[in-house]
Short mmCIF file of C-alpha atoms and ligand atoms in Angstrom, two decimals:
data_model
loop_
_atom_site.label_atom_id
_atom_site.label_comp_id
_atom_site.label_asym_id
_atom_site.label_seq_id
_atom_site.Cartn_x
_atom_site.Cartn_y
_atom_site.Cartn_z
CA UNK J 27 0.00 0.00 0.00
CA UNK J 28 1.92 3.43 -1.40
CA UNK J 29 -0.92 5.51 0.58
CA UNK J 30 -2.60 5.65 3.99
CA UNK J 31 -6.54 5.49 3.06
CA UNK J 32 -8.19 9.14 3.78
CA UNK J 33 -10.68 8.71 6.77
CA UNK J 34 -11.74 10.98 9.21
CA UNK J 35 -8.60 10.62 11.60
CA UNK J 36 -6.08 12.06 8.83
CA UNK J 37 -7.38 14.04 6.16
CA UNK J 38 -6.17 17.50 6.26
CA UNK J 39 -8.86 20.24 6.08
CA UNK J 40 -7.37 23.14 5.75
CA UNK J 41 -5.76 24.10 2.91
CA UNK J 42 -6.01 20.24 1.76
CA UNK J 43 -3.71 21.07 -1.16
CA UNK J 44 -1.21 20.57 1.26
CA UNK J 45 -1.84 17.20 2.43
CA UNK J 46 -0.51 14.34 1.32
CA UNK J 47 -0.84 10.47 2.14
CA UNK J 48 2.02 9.04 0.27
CA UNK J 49 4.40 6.35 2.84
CA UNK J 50 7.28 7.65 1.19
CA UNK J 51 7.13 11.33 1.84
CA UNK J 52 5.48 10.60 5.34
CA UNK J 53 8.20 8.14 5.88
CA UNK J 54 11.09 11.00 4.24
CA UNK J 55 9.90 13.98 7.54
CA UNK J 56 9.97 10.37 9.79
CA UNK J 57 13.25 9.59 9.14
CA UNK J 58 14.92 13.01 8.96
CA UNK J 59 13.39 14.41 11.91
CA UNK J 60 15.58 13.94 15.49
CA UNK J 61 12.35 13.96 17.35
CA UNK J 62 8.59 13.61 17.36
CA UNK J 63 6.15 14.88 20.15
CA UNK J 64 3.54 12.06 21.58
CA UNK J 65 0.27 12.98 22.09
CA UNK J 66 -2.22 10.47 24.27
CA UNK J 67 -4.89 11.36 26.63
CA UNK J 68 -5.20 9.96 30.41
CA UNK J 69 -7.97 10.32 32.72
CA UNK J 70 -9.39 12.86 30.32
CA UNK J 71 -5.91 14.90 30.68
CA UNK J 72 -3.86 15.21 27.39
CA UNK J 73 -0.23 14.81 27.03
CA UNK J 74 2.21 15.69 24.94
CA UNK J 75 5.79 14.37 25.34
CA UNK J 76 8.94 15.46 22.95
CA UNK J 77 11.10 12.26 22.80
CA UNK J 78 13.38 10.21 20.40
CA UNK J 79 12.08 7.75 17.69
CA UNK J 80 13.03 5.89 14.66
CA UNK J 81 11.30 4.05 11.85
CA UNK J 82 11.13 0.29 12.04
CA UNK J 83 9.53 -0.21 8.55
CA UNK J 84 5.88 0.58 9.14
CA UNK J 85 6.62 0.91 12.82
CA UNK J 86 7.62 3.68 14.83
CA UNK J 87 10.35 2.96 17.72
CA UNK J 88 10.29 4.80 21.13
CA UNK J 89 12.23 4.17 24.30
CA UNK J 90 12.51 5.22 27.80
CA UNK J 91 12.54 4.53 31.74
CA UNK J 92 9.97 2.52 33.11
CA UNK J 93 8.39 4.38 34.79
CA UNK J 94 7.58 7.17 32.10
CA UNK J 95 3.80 7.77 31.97
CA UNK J 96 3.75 7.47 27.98
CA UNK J 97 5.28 4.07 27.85
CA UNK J 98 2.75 2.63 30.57
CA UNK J 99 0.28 4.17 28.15
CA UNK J 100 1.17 2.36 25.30
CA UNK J 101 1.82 -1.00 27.39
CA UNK J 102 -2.34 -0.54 28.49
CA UNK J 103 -2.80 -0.92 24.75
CA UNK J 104 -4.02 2.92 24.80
CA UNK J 105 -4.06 5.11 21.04
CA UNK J 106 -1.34 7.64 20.89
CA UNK J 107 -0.67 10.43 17.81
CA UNK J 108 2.66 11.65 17.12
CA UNK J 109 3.58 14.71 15.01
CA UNK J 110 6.58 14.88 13.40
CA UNK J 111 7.81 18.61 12.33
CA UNK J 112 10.59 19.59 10.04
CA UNK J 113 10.65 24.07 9.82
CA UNK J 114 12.54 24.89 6.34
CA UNK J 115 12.11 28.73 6.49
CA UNK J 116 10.83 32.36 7.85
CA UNK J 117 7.74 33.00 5.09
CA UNK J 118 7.89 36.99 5.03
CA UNK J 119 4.87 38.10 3.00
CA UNK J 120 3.87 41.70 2.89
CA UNK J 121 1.28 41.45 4.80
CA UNK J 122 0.99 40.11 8.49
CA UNK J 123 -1.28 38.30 7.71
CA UNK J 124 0.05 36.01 5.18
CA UNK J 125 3.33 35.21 7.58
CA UNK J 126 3.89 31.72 7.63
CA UNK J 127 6.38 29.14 7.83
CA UNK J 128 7.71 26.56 5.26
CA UNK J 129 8.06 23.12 6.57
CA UNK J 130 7.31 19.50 6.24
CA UNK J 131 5.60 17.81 9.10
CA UNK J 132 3.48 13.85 9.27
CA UNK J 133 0.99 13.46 12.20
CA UNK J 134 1.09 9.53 12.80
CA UNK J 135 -1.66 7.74 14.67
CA UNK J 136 -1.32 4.60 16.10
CA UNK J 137 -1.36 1.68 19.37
CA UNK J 138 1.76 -0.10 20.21
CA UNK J 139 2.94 -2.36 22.25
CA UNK J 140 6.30 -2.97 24.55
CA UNK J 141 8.87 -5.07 22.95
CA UNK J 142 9.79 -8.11 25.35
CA UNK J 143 12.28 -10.33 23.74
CA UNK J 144 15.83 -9.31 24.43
CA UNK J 145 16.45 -9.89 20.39
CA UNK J 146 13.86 -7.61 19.88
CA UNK J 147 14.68 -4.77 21.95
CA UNK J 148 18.33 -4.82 20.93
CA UNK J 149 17.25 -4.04 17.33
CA UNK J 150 14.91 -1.74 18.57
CA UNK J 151 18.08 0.10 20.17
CA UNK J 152 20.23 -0.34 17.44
CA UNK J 153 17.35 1.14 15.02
CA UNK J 154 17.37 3.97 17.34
CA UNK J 155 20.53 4.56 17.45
CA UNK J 156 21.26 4.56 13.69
CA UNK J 157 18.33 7.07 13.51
CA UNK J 158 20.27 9.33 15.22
CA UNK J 159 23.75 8.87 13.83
CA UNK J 160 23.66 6.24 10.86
CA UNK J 161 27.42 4.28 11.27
CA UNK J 162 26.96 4.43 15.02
CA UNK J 163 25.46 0.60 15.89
CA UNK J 164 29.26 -0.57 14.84
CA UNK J 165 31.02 1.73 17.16
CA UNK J 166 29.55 1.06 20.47
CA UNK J 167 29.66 -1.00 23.09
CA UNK J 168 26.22 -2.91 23.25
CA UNK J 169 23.77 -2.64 26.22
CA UNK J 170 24.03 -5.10 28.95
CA UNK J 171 21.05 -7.39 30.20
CA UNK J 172 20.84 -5.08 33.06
CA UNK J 173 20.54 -1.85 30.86
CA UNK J 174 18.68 -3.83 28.53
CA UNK J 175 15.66 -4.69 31.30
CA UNK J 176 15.82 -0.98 32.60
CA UNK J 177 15.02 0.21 28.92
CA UNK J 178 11.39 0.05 27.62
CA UNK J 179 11.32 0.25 24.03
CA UNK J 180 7.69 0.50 22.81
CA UNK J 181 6.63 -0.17 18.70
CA UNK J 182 3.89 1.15 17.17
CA UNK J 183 2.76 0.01 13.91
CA UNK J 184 1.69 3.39 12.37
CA UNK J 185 -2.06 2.79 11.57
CA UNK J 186 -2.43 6.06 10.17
CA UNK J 187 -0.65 9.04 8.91
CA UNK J 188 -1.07 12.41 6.99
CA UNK J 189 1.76 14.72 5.55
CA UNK J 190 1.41 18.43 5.31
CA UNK J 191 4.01 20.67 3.02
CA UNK J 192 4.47 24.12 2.74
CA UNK J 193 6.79 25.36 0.25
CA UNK J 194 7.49 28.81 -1.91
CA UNK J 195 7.28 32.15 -1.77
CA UNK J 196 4.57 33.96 0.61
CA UNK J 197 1.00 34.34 -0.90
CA UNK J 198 0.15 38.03 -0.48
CA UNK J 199 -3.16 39.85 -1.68
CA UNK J 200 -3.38 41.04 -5.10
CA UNK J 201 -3.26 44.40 -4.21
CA UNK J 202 -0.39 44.22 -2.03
CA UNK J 203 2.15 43.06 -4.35
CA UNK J 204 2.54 46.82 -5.13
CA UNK J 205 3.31 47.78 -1.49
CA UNK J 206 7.24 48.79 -0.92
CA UNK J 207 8.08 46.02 1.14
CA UNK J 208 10.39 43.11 1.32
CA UNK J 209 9.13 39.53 1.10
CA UNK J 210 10.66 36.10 0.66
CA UNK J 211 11.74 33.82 2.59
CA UNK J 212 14.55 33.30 4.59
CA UNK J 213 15.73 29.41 4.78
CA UNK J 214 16.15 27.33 7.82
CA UNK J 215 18.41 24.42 8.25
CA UNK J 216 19.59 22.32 11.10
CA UNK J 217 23.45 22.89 10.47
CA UNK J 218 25.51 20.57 12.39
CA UNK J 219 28.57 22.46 14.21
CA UNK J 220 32.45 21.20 14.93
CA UNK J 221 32.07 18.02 17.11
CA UNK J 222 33.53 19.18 20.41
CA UNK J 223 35.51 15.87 21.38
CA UNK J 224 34.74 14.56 24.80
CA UNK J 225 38.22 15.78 27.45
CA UNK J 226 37.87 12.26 28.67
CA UNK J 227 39.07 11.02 25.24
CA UNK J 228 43.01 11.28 24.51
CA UNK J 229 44.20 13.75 22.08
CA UNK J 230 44.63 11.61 19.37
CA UNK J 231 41.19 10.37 18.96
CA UNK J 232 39.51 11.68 16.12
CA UNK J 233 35.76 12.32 15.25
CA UNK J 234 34.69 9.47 12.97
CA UNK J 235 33.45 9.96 9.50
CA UNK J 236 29.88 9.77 10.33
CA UNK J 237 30.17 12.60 12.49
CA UNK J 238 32.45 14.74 10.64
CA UNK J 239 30.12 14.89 7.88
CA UNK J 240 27.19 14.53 9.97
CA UNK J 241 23.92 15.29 7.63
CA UNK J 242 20.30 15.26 7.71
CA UNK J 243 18.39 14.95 4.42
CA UNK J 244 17.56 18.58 2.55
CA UNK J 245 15.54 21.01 2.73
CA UNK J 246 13.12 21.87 -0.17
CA UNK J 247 14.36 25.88 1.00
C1 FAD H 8 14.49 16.12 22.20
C2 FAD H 8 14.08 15.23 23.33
C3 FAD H 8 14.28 13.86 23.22
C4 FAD H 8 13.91 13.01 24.27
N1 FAD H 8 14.06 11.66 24.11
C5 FAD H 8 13.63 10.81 25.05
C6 FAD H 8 13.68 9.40 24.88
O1 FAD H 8 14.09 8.89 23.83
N2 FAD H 8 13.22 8.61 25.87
C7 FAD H 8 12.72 9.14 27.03
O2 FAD H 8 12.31 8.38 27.92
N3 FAD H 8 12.65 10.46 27.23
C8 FAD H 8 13.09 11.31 26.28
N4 FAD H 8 13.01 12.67 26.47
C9 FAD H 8 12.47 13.14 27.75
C10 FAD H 8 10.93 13.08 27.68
O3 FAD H 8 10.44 14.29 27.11
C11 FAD H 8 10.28 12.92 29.06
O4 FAD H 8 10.79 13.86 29.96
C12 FAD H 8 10.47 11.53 29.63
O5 FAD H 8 10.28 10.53 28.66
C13 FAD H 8 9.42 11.19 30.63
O6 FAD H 8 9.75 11.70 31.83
P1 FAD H 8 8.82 11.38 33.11
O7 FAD H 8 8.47 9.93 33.13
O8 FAD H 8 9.51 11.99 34.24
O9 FAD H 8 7.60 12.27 32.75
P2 FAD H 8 6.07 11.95 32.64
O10 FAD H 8 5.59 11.14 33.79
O11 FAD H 8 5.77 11.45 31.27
O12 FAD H 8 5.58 13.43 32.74
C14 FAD H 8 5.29 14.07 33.96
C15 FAD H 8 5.22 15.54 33.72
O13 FAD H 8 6.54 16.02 33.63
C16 FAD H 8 6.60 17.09 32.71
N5 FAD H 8 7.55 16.74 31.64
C17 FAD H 8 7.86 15.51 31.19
N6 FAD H 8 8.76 15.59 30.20
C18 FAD H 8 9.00 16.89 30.00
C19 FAD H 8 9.82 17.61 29.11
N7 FAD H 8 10.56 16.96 28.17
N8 FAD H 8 9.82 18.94 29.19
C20 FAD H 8 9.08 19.59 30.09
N9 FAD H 8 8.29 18.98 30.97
C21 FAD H 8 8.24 17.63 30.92
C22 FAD H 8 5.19 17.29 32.17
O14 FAD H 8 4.52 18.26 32.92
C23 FAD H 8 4.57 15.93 32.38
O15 FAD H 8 3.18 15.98 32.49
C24 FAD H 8 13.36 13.54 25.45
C25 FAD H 8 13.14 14.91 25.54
C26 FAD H 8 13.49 15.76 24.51
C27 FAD H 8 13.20 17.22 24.65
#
């Protein structure tokens, strides 16, 4: 299936020319954004909780302590959504009212489970950990048992999903395009910095390659 059916969950209302349903663009913001936010409600109280994630085919990967709320959630079987935001620019239009942003972002709805076999977990981990800095799995030393059992790792097949794009110049009023003013936009990028080596490590160790030329996917500007 290339497309997450439309139902009532995911389609995007407003401005619907912006929404997509394609797995492979929803999949592209998954995989290049650091982080997600999880939404789920308790006791009539919503939640929403920034943390780590990765893409285990048509599963999404979380981890954490034990005794974090959100993972006890989705161990009682309990729906969670997760949005997933990439910001690619300022939109300046002439107006203030036509301000906007340019970005790429999926909302993901789903139920998941905790992941119990120790096989399981530790390619749940190693997923992770490649999400963050592909190359990395190879380097490090490999959880214990011990820091195995005092990691939950949760997967949630993703159900359902929606992608919503922004991209271009701003949209001003016809009758503004004559005002003096400057519009565009002015691109945003996540721009890794020099690696700042730990002092623990001796002076001749040297930032691998991965790190060095550290990238995340590209911005449509
Ligand atoms: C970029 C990023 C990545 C993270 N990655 C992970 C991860 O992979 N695994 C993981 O377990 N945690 C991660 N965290 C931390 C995560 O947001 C939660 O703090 C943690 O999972 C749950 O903590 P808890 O059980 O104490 O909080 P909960 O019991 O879930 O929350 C209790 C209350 O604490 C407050 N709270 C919880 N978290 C935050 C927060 N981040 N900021 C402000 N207030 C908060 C809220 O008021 C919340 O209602 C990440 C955070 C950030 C910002």
């Amino acid at each position: 299936m290339t497309e997450f059916p439309l139902d009532e969950r995911n389609r995007v209302r407003r401005l619907p020319e912006r929404g997509w349903y394609e797995r492979d663009l929803i999949y592209q913001i998954v995989d290049e954004a650091l982080y997600c936010h999880v939404a789920f409600v308790q006791d009539r109280q919503p939640f929403v909780i920034p943390t780590i994630h990765a893409r285990w085919d048509d599963t999404l990967v979380l981890h954490g302590a034990p005794a974090s709320r959100l993972l006890k959630h989705i161990q009682a079987g309990e729906p969670v959504s997760v949005a997933v935001t990439l910001l690619d620019g300022l939109v300046l239009a002439r107006s203030a009212f036509h301000h906007s942003m340019n970005y790429r972002s999926a909302v993901l709805f789903g139920r998941g489970r905790l992941l119990a076999a120790e096989e399981d977990k530790l390619r749940a981990l190693e997923v992770l950990t490649e999400h963050l800095a592909p190359g990395r799995w190879k380097d490090v030393r490999r959880p214990t048992r011990q820091e195995l059992k005092a990691t939950w790792v949760a997967a949630i097949p993703i159900e359902s999903a929606s992608a919503k794009v922004r991209s271009g110049p701003p949209k001003d009023d016809a009758e503004d395009y004559a005002l003096p003013i400057w519009a565009g936009v002015l691109p945003l990028q996540l721009v890794p910095q020099e690696p700042v080596a730990d002092p623990q490590l001796g002076p001749d160790s040297a930032a691998p390659d991965y790190i060095v030329h550290y990238a995340r996917g590209g911005s449509p500007g």
